[in-house]
Amino acid sequence: DSGVTQTPKHLITATGQRVTLRCSPRSGDLSVYWYQQSLDQGLQFLIQYYNGEERAKGNILERFSAQQFPDLHSELNLSSLELGDSALYFCASSAVAGGALDTQYFGPGTRLTVL
Amino acid sequence: GQNIDQPTEMTATEGAIVQINCTYQTSGFNGLFWYQQHAGEAPTFLSYNVLDGLEEKGRFSSFLSRSKGYSYLLLKELQMKDSASYLCAVRDSDDKIIFGKGTRLHILP
């Protein structure tokens, strides 16, 4: 158990809908990362937050948005869902923003299925 | 463009040594990570390299050559539980993290 929690574990929805994925980092960690993993694309970095502020942005679609709240939990919002958004979404947390101490601990993931 | 290459699959024998290579071309470099991922599970951190050289951690070692854009993960005394995917990832100068597609390692008894 990494100490990172993600809810829900599974989510099934329809095209065009909007969903929110939630992540609680390990106690004391200030950084939260979001990743998407699909079979054909591998693990893709979406976005990083550090202490409430956006730190780095990867290949995140405009239909997706995220935020980190004052209590450091984070939410990833996915809207106008398409079949291709079906994937495993991981959240990871670390104590720092980058550098040698940036060991990321991954949550168990949310499996999103868009029908 | 940004690119990370690693072999798709490798096979090794229990008790042996295996080396998984990773080459990268990225916009700047702020560190290289190796992760292990068992099927259906989350990735777990193995190692981090930012300076050239070898970092050893028990049965696992990771090497980096920044001038060559090259890293390898060395696994010694292979055990059946080491059967997993191994992911190489680079943090670029904008702090974006780029992952390779992973190397599936099969361990034979």
PDB file of C-alpha atoms in Angstrom:
ATOM      1  CA  ASP A   1       0.000   0.000   0.000  1.00  0.00           C
ATOM      2  CA  SER A   2       1.620   3.239  -1.213  1.00  0.00           C
ATOM      3  CA  GLY A   3      -0.501   5.522   0.966  1.00  0.00           C
ATOM      4  CA  VAL A   4      -2.031   7.230  -2.078  1.00  0.00           C
ATOM      5  CA  THR A   5      -5.768   6.719  -2.417  1.00  0.00           C
ATOM      6  CA  GLN A   6      -7.873   7.091  -5.532  1.00  0.00           C
ATOM      7  CA  THR A   7     -11.622   6.966  -5.942  1.00  0.00           C
ATOM      8  CA  PRO A   8     -13.536   5.495  -7.562  1.00  0.00           C
ATOM      9  CA  LYS A   9     -11.751   2.273  -8.438  1.00  0.00           C
ATOM     10  CA  HIS A  10     -13.918   1.673 -11.487  1.00  0.00           C
ATOM     11  CA  LEU A  11     -16.099   4.029 -13.490  1.00  0.00           C
ATOM     12  CA  ILE A  12     -18.354   3.167 -16.420  1.00  0.00           C
ATOM     13  CA  THR A  13     -20.002   5.991 -18.306  1.00  0.00           C
ATOM     14  CA  ALA A  14     -21.238   6.991 -21.738  1.00  0.00           C
ATOM     15  CA  THR A  15     -19.753   9.146 -24.477  1.00  0.00           C
ATOM     16  CA  GLY A  16     -20.342  12.850 -24.002  1.00  0.00           C
ATOM     17  CA  GLN A  17     -20.515  12.594 -20.218  1.00  0.00           C
ATOM     18  CA  ARG A  18     -18.303  14.227 -17.588  1.00  0.00           C
ATOM     19  CA  VAL A  19     -16.580  12.482 -14.697  1.00  0.00           C
ATOM     20  CA  THR A  20     -14.387  13.475 -11.760  1.00  0.00           C
ATOM     21  CA  LEU A  21     -11.566  11.336 -10.441  1.00  0.00           C
ATOM     22  CA  ARG A  22     -10.246  11.980  -6.965  1.00  0.00           C
ATOM     23  CA  CYS A  23      -6.813  11.494  -5.435  1.00  0.00           C
ATOM     24  CA  SER A  24      -5.534  11.872  -1.884  1.00  0.00           C
ATOM     25  CA  PRO A  25      -1.728  12.022  -1.637  1.00  0.00           C
ATOM     26  CA  ARG A  26       0.407  10.412   1.048  1.00  0.00           C
ATOM     27  CA  SER A  27       0.461  12.318   4.277  1.00  0.00           C
ATOM     28  CA  GLY A  28       3.001  15.136   3.992  1.00  0.00           C
ATOM     29  CA  ASP A  29       3.407  14.957   0.201  1.00  0.00           C
ATOM     30  CA  LEU A  30       2.935  18.270  -1.585  1.00  0.00           C
ATOM     31  CA  SER A  31       3.151  17.130  -5.212  1.00  0.00           C
ATOM     32  CA  VAL A  32       0.416  15.324  -7.100  1.00  0.00           C
ATOM     33  CA  TYR A  33       0.795  13.891 -10.592  1.00  0.00           C
ATOM     34  CA  TRP A  34      -1.859  12.523 -12.948  1.00  0.00           C
ATOM     35  CA  TYR A  35      -1.163   9.866 -15.584  1.00  0.00           C
ATOM     36  CA  GLN A  36      -3.206   8.062 -18.207  1.00  0.00           C
ATOM     37  CA  GLN A  37      -2.341   4.506 -19.196  1.00  0.00           C
ATOM     38  CA  SER A  38      -3.908   2.828 -22.187  1.00  0.00           C
ATOM     39  CA  LEU A  39      -2.834  -0.390 -23.880  1.00  0.00           C
ATOM     40  CA  ASP A  40      -1.576   1.232 -27.060  1.00  0.00           C
ATOM     41  CA  GLN A  41      -0.074   4.428 -25.624  1.00  0.00           C
ATOM     42  CA  GLY A  42       1.639   3.288 -22.474  1.00  0.00           C
ATOM     43  CA  LEU A  43       1.889   5.630 -19.500  1.00  0.00           C
ATOM     44  CA  GLN A  44       1.290   9.282 -20.383  1.00  0.00           C
ATOM     45  CA  PHE A  45       2.015  12.162 -18.026  1.00  0.00           C
ATOM     46  CA  LEU A  46      -0.928  14.566 -17.855  1.00  0.00           C
ATOM     47  CA  ILE A  47      -0.201  17.210 -15.234  1.00  0.00           C
ATOM     48  CA  GLN A  48       1.602  17.940 -11.954  1.00  0.00           C
ATOM     49  CA  TYR A  49       0.548  20.162  -9.061  1.00  0.00           C
ATOM     50  CA  TYR A  50       2.772  21.295  -6.222  1.00  0.00           C
ATOM     51  CA  ASN A  51       1.216  22.794  -3.104  1.00  0.00           C
ATOM     52  CA  GLY A  52      -1.879  23.925  -4.969  1.00  0.00           C
ATOM     53  CA  GLU A  53      -0.147  25.369  -8.022  1.00  0.00           C
ATOM     54  CA  GLU A  54       0.248  23.837 -11.477  1.00  0.00           C
ATOM     55  CA  ARG A  55       3.912  22.780 -11.829  1.00  0.00           C
ATOM     56  CA  ALA A  56       4.212  20.980 -15.152  1.00  0.00           C
ATOM     57  CA  LYS A  57       1.886  20.069 -17.964  1.00  0.00           C
ATOM     58  CA  GLY A  58       2.104  17.078 -20.275  1.00  0.00           C
ATOM     59  CA  ASN A  59      -0.183  15.856 -23.023  1.00  0.00           C
ATOM     60  CA  ILE A  60      -3.405  16.821 -21.301  1.00  0.00           C
ATOM     61  CA  LEU A  61      -6.366  17.408 -23.587  1.00  0.00           C
ATOM     62  CA  GLU A  62      -8.343  20.645 -23.346  1.00  0.00           C
ATOM     63  CA  ARG A  63     -11.398  18.551 -22.379  1.00  0.00           C
ATOM     64  CA  PHE A  64      -9.486  17.525 -19.246  1.00  0.00           C
ATOM     65  CA  SER A  65      -8.746  19.746 -16.279  1.00  0.00           C
ATOM     66  CA  ALA A  66      -7.335  19.249 -12.821  1.00  0.00           C
ATOM     67  CA  GLN A  67      -6.845  21.101  -9.596  1.00  0.00           C
ATOM     68  CA  GLN A  68      -5.234  20.632  -6.219  1.00  0.00           C
ATOM     69  CA  PHE A  69      -7.154  21.865  -3.194  1.00  0.00           C
ATOM     70  CA  PRO A  70      -5.841  23.485   0.021  1.00  0.00           C
ATOM     71  CA  ASP A  71      -5.985  20.123   1.804  1.00  0.00           C
ATOM     72  CA  LEU A  72      -3.726  18.837  -1.031  1.00  0.00           C
ATOM     73  CA  HIS A  73      -6.166  16.346  -2.487  1.00  0.00           C
ATOM     74  CA  SER A  74      -6.565  16.603  -6.233  1.00  0.00           C
ATOM     75  CA  GLU A  75      -9.314  16.051  -8.765  1.00  0.00           C
ATOM     76  CA  LEU A  76      -9.088  15.280 -12.459  1.00  0.00           C
ATOM     77  CA  ASN A  77     -12.128  16.300 -14.470  1.00  0.00           C
ATOM     78  CA  LEU A  78     -12.768  14.639 -17.816  1.00  0.00           C
ATOM     79  CA  SER A  79     -15.532  16.073 -19.983  1.00  0.00           C
ATOM     80  CA  SER A  80     -17.167  15.355 -23.363  1.00  0.00           C
ATOM     81  CA  LEU A  81     -15.885  11.829 -22.961  1.00  0.00           C
ATOM     82  CA  GLU A  82     -14.945   9.801 -26.028  1.00  0.00           C
ATOM     83  CA  LEU A  83     -14.410   6.068 -26.466  1.00  0.00           C
ATOM     84  CA  GLY A  84     -10.675   6.686 -26.679  1.00  0.00           C
ATOM     85  CA  ASP A  85     -10.619   8.114 -23.152  1.00  0.00           C
ATOM     86  CA  SER A  86     -11.128   4.614 -21.768  1.00  0.00           C
ATOM     87  CA  ALA A  87      -7.965   3.940 -19.796  1.00  0.00           C
ATOM     88  CA  LEU A  88      -6.438   3.501 -16.371  1.00  0.00           C
ATOM     89  CA  TYR A  89      -5.846   6.843 -14.663  1.00  0.00           C
ATOM     90  CA  PHE A  90      -3.140   6.932 -12.024  1.00  0.00           C
ATOM     91  CA  CYS A  91      -2.390   9.548  -9.466  1.00  0.00           C
ATOM     92  CA  ALA A  92       1.039   9.717  -7.832  1.00  0.00           C
ATOM     93  CA  SER A  93       2.400  11.856  -5.043  1.00  0.00           C
ATOM     94  CA  SER A  94       5.822  12.929  -3.884  1.00  0.00           C
ATOM     95  CA  ALA A  95       7.233  15.077  -1.128  1.00  0.00           C
ATOM     96  CA  VAL A  96       8.917  17.597  -3.414  1.00  0.00           C
ATOM     97  CA  ALA A  97       8.444  19.205  -6.833  1.00  0.00           C
ATOM     98  CA  GLY A  98      11.388  17.534  -8.536  1.00  0.00           C
ATOM     99  CA  GLY A  99      15.010  16.572  -8.138  1.00  0.00           C
ATOM    100  CA  ALA A 100      16.692  13.659  -6.427  1.00  0.00           C
ATOM    101  CA  LEU A 101      14.092  13.342  -3.681  1.00  0.00           C
ATOM    102  CA  ASP A 102      11.210  13.205  -6.144  1.00  0.00           C
ATOM    103  CA  THR A 103      10.221   9.596  -5.504  1.00  0.00           C
ATOM    104  CA  GLN A 104       6.703   9.199  -6.780  1.00  0.00           C
ATOM    105  CA  TYR A 105       4.287   6.853  -5.053  1.00  0.00           C
ATOM    106  CA  PHE A 106       1.424   5.693  -7.242  1.00  0.00           C
ATOM    107  CA  GLY A 107      -2.152   5.112  -6.220  1.00  0.00           C
ATOM    108  CA  PRO A 108      -4.040   1.987  -7.320  1.00  0.00           C
ATOM    109  CA  GLY A 109      -5.653   3.785 -10.258  1.00  0.00           C
ATOM    110  CA  THR A 110      -9.158   4.411 -11.549  1.00  0.00           C
ATOM    111  CA  ARG A 111     -10.263   2.306 -14.492  1.00  0.00           C
ATOM    112  CA  LEU A 112     -12.492   4.392 -16.737  1.00  0.00           C
ATOM    113  CA  THR A 113     -14.640   2.697 -19.344  1.00  0.00           C
ATOM    114  CA  VAL A 114     -16.515   4.885 -21.827  1.00  0.00           C
ATOM    115  CA  LEU A 115     -19.313   3.103 -23.699  1.00  0.00           C
TER     116      LEU A 115
ATOM    117  CA  GLY B   1      10.154  15.445 -30.795  1.00  0.00           C
ATOM    118  CA  GLN B   2      10.603  13.697 -27.502  1.00  0.00           C
ATOM    119  CA  ASN B   3      11.326  10.012 -27.629  1.00  0.00           C
ATOM    120  CA  ILE B   4      12.250   7.213 -25.275  1.00  0.00           C
ATOM    121  CA  ASP B   5      13.158   3.802 -26.644  1.00  0.00           C
ATOM    122  CA  GLN B   6      13.403   0.532 -24.815  1.00  0.00           C
ATOM    123  CA  PRO B   7      13.007  -3.073 -25.976  1.00  0.00           C
ATOM    124  CA  THR B   8       9.445  -4.336 -26.025  1.00  0.00           C
ATOM    125  CA  GLU B   9      10.155  -7.726 -24.467  1.00  0.00           C
ATOM    126  CA  MET B  10      13.015  -9.662 -22.923  1.00  0.00           C
ATOM    127  CA  THR B  11      13.360 -13.142 -21.495  1.00  0.00           C
ATOM    128  CA  ALA B  12      15.842 -14.309 -18.869  1.00  0.00           C
ATOM    129  CA  THR B  13      16.367 -17.268 -16.564  1.00  0.00           C
ATOM    130  CA  GLU B  14      15.853 -17.378 -12.818  1.00  0.00           C
ATOM    131  CA  GLY B  15      19.118 -16.638 -11.007  1.00  0.00           C
ATOM    132  CA  ALA B  16      20.675 -14.896 -14.007  1.00  0.00           C
ATOM    133  CA  ILE B  17      21.426 -11.223 -14.719  1.00  0.00           C
ATOM    134  CA  VAL B  18      19.541  -9.073 -17.229  1.00  0.00           C
ATOM    135  CA  GLN B  19      20.195  -5.571 -18.546  1.00  0.00           C
ATOM    136  CA  ILE B  20      17.336  -3.441 -19.876  1.00  0.00           C
ATOM    137  CA  ASN B  21      18.474  -0.545 -22.041  1.00  0.00           C
ATOM    138  CA  CYS B  22      16.810   2.820 -22.514  1.00  0.00           C
ATOM    139  CA  THR B  23      17.775   5.589 -24.935  1.00  0.00           C
ATOM    140  CA  TYR B  24      16.195   9.002 -24.884  1.00  0.00           C
ATOM    141  CA  GLN B  25      15.942  12.200 -26.900  1.00  0.00           C
ATOM    142  CA  THR B  26      14.243  14.930 -24.919  1.00  0.00           C
ATOM    143  CA  SER B  27      14.071  18.710 -24.643  1.00  0.00           C
ATOM    144  CA  GLY B  28      16.594  19.024 -21.854  1.00  0.00           C
ATOM    145  CA  PHE B  29      17.143  16.622 -18.988  1.00  0.00           C
ATOM    146  CA  ASN B  30      16.213  16.816 -15.324  1.00  0.00           C
ATOM    147  CA  GLY B  31      16.542  13.202 -14.289  1.00  0.00           C
ATOM    148  CA  LEU B  32      15.746   9.650 -15.355  1.00  0.00           C
ATOM    149  CA  PHE B  33      13.522   7.197 -13.499  1.00  0.00           C
ATOM    150  CA  TRP B  34      12.984   3.453 -13.635  1.00  0.00           C
ATOM    151  CA  TYR B  35       9.701   1.922 -12.496  1.00  0.00           C
ATOM    152  CA  GLN B  36       8.487  -1.646 -12.158  1.00  0.00           C
ATOM    153  CA  GLN B  37       4.893  -2.456 -13.016  1.00  0.00           C
ATOM    154  CA  HIS B  38       3.235  -5.832 -12.508  1.00  0.00           C
ATOM    155  CA  ALA B  39       0.239  -6.552 -14.700  1.00  0.00           C
ATOM    156  CA  GLY B  40      -2.884  -4.821 -13.418  1.00  0.00           C
ATOM    157  CA  GLU B  41      -1.002  -2.944 -10.710  1.00  0.00           C
ATOM    158  CA  ALA B  42       0.393   0.543 -10.218  1.00  0.00           C
ATOM    159  CA  PRO B  43       4.027   1.335 -11.073  1.00  0.00           C
ATOM    160  CA  THR B  44       6.499   1.256  -8.205  1.00  0.00           C
ATOM    161  CA  PHE B  45       9.638   3.394  -8.071  1.00  0.00           C
ATOM    162  CA  LEU B  46      12.959   1.602  -8.546  1.00  0.00           C
ATOM    163  CA  SER B  47      15.639   4.231  -9.151  1.00  0.00           C
ATOM    164  CA  TYR B  48      16.488   7.815 -10.060  1.00  0.00           C
ATOM    165  CA  ASN B  49      19.601   9.040 -11.904  1.00  0.00           C
ATOM    166  CA  VAL B  50      20.506  12.635 -12.623  1.00  0.00           C
ATOM    167  CA  LEU B  51      24.320  12.403 -12.724  1.00  0.00           C
ATOM    168  CA  ASP B  52      26.394  10.074 -14.870  1.00  0.00           C
ATOM    169  CA  GLY B  53      27.314   6.782 -13.326  1.00  0.00           C
ATOM    170  CA  LEU B  54      25.918   3.774 -11.577  1.00  0.00           C
ATOM    171  CA  GLU B  55      23.422   3.776  -8.712  1.00  0.00           C
ATOM    172  CA  GLU B  56      23.154   0.487  -6.851  1.00  0.00           C
ATOM    173  CA  LYS B  57      20.225  -0.584  -4.734  1.00  0.00           C
ATOM    174  CA  GLY B  58      20.289  -4.200  -3.666  1.00  0.00           C
ATOM    175  CA  ARG B  59      19.741  -6.513  -6.641  1.00  0.00           C
ATOM    176  CA  PHE B  60      18.896  -3.542  -8.897  1.00  0.00           C
ATOM    177  CA  SER B  61      21.349  -1.022 -10.375  1.00  0.00           C
ATOM    178  CA  SER B  62      20.779   1.811 -12.801  1.00  0.00           C
ATOM    179  CA  PHE B  63      23.337   3.511 -15.010  1.00  0.00           C
ATOM    180  CA  LEU B  64      23.196   6.846 -16.794  1.00  0.00           C
ATOM    181  CA  SER B  65      25.257   8.479 -19.540  1.00  0.00           C
ATOM    182  CA  ARG B  66      23.835  11.929 -20.287  1.00  0.00           C
ATOM    183  CA  SER B  67      26.197  12.565 -23.214  1.00  0.00           C
ATOM    184  CA  LYS B  68      24.912   9.406 -24.924  1.00  0.00           C
ATOM    185  CA  GLY B  69      21.271   9.790 -23.881  1.00  0.00           C
ATOM    186  CA  TYR B  70      21.467   6.292 -22.491  1.00  0.00           C
ATOM    187  CA  SER B  71      20.537   4.400 -19.366  1.00  0.00           C
ATOM    188  CA  TYR B  72      20.251   0.797 -18.341  1.00  0.00           C
ATOM    189  CA  LEU B  73      18.628  -1.092 -15.500  1.00  0.00           C
ATOM    190  CA  LEU B  74      20.558  -4.140 -14.294  1.00  0.00           C
ATOM    191  CA  LEU B  75      18.734  -6.851 -12.397  1.00  0.00           C
ATOM    192  CA  LYS B  76      20.835  -9.503 -10.671  1.00  0.00           C
ATOM    193  CA  GLU B  77      19.925 -12.879  -9.142  1.00  0.00           C
ATOM    194  CA  LEU B  78      16.634 -12.865 -10.993  1.00  0.00           C
ATOM    195  CA  GLN B  79      13.578 -14.183  -9.178  1.00  0.00           C
ATOM    196  CA  MET B  80      10.247 -15.249 -10.619  1.00  0.00           C
ATOM    197  CA  LYS B  81       8.615 -12.237  -8.975  1.00  0.00           C
ATOM    198  CA  ASP B  82      10.759  -9.966 -11.178  1.00  0.00           C
ATOM    199  CA  SER B  83       8.512 -10.868 -14.116  1.00  0.00           C
ATOM    200  CA  ALA B  84       6.970  -7.479 -14.826  1.00  0.00           C
ATOM    201  CA  SER B  85       7.150  -4.467 -17.105  1.00  0.00           C
ATOM    202  CA  TYR B  86      10.003  -2.024 -16.550  1.00  0.00           C
ATOM    203  CA  LEU B  87       9.367   1.588 -17.464  1.00  0.00           C
ATOM    204  CA  CYS B  88      12.043   4.158 -18.252  1.00  0.00           C
ATOM    205  CA  ALA B  89      10.999   7.814 -17.835  1.00  0.00           C
ATOM    206  CA  VAL B  90      12.773  11.144 -18.298  1.00  0.00           C
ATOM    207  CA  ARG B  91      11.924  14.522 -16.806  1.00  0.00           C
ATOM    208  CA  ASP B  92      12.660  17.220 -19.371  1.00  0.00           C
ATOM    209  CA  SER B  93      13.716  20.832 -18.817  1.00  0.00           C
ATOM    210  CA  ASP B  94      10.051  21.911 -18.512  1.00  0.00           C
ATOM    211  CA  ASP B  95       9.609  19.224 -15.830  1.00  0.00           C
ATOM    212  CA  LYS B  96       7.350  17.200 -18.111  1.00  0.00           C
ATOM    213  CA  ILE B  97       7.787  13.466 -17.600  1.00  0.00           C
ATOM    214  CA  ILE B  98       8.039  11.295 -20.687  1.00  0.00           C
ATOM    215  CA  PHE B  99       7.702   7.523 -20.393  1.00  0.00           C
ATOM    216  CA  GLY B 100       8.941   4.800 -22.684  1.00  0.00           C
ATOM    217  CA  LYS B 101       6.427   2.106 -23.613  1.00  0.00           C
ATOM    218  CA  GLY B 102       8.010  -0.314 -21.171  1.00  0.00           C
ATOM    219  CA  THR B 103       9.922  -3.589 -21.419  1.00  0.00           C
ATOM    220  CA  ARG B 104       8.052  -6.771 -20.533  1.00  0.00           C
ATOM    221  CA  LEU B 105      10.465  -9.073 -18.762  1.00  0.00           C
ATOM    222  CA  HIS B 106       9.695 -12.795 -18.663  1.00  0.00           C
ATOM    223  CA  ILE B 107      11.588 -14.962 -16.180  1.00  0.00           C
ATOM    224  CA  LEU B 108      11.914 -18.663 -16.959  1.00  0.00           C
ATOM    225  CA  PRO B 109      12.507 -21.236 -14.200  1.00  0.00           C
TER     226      PRO B 109
END
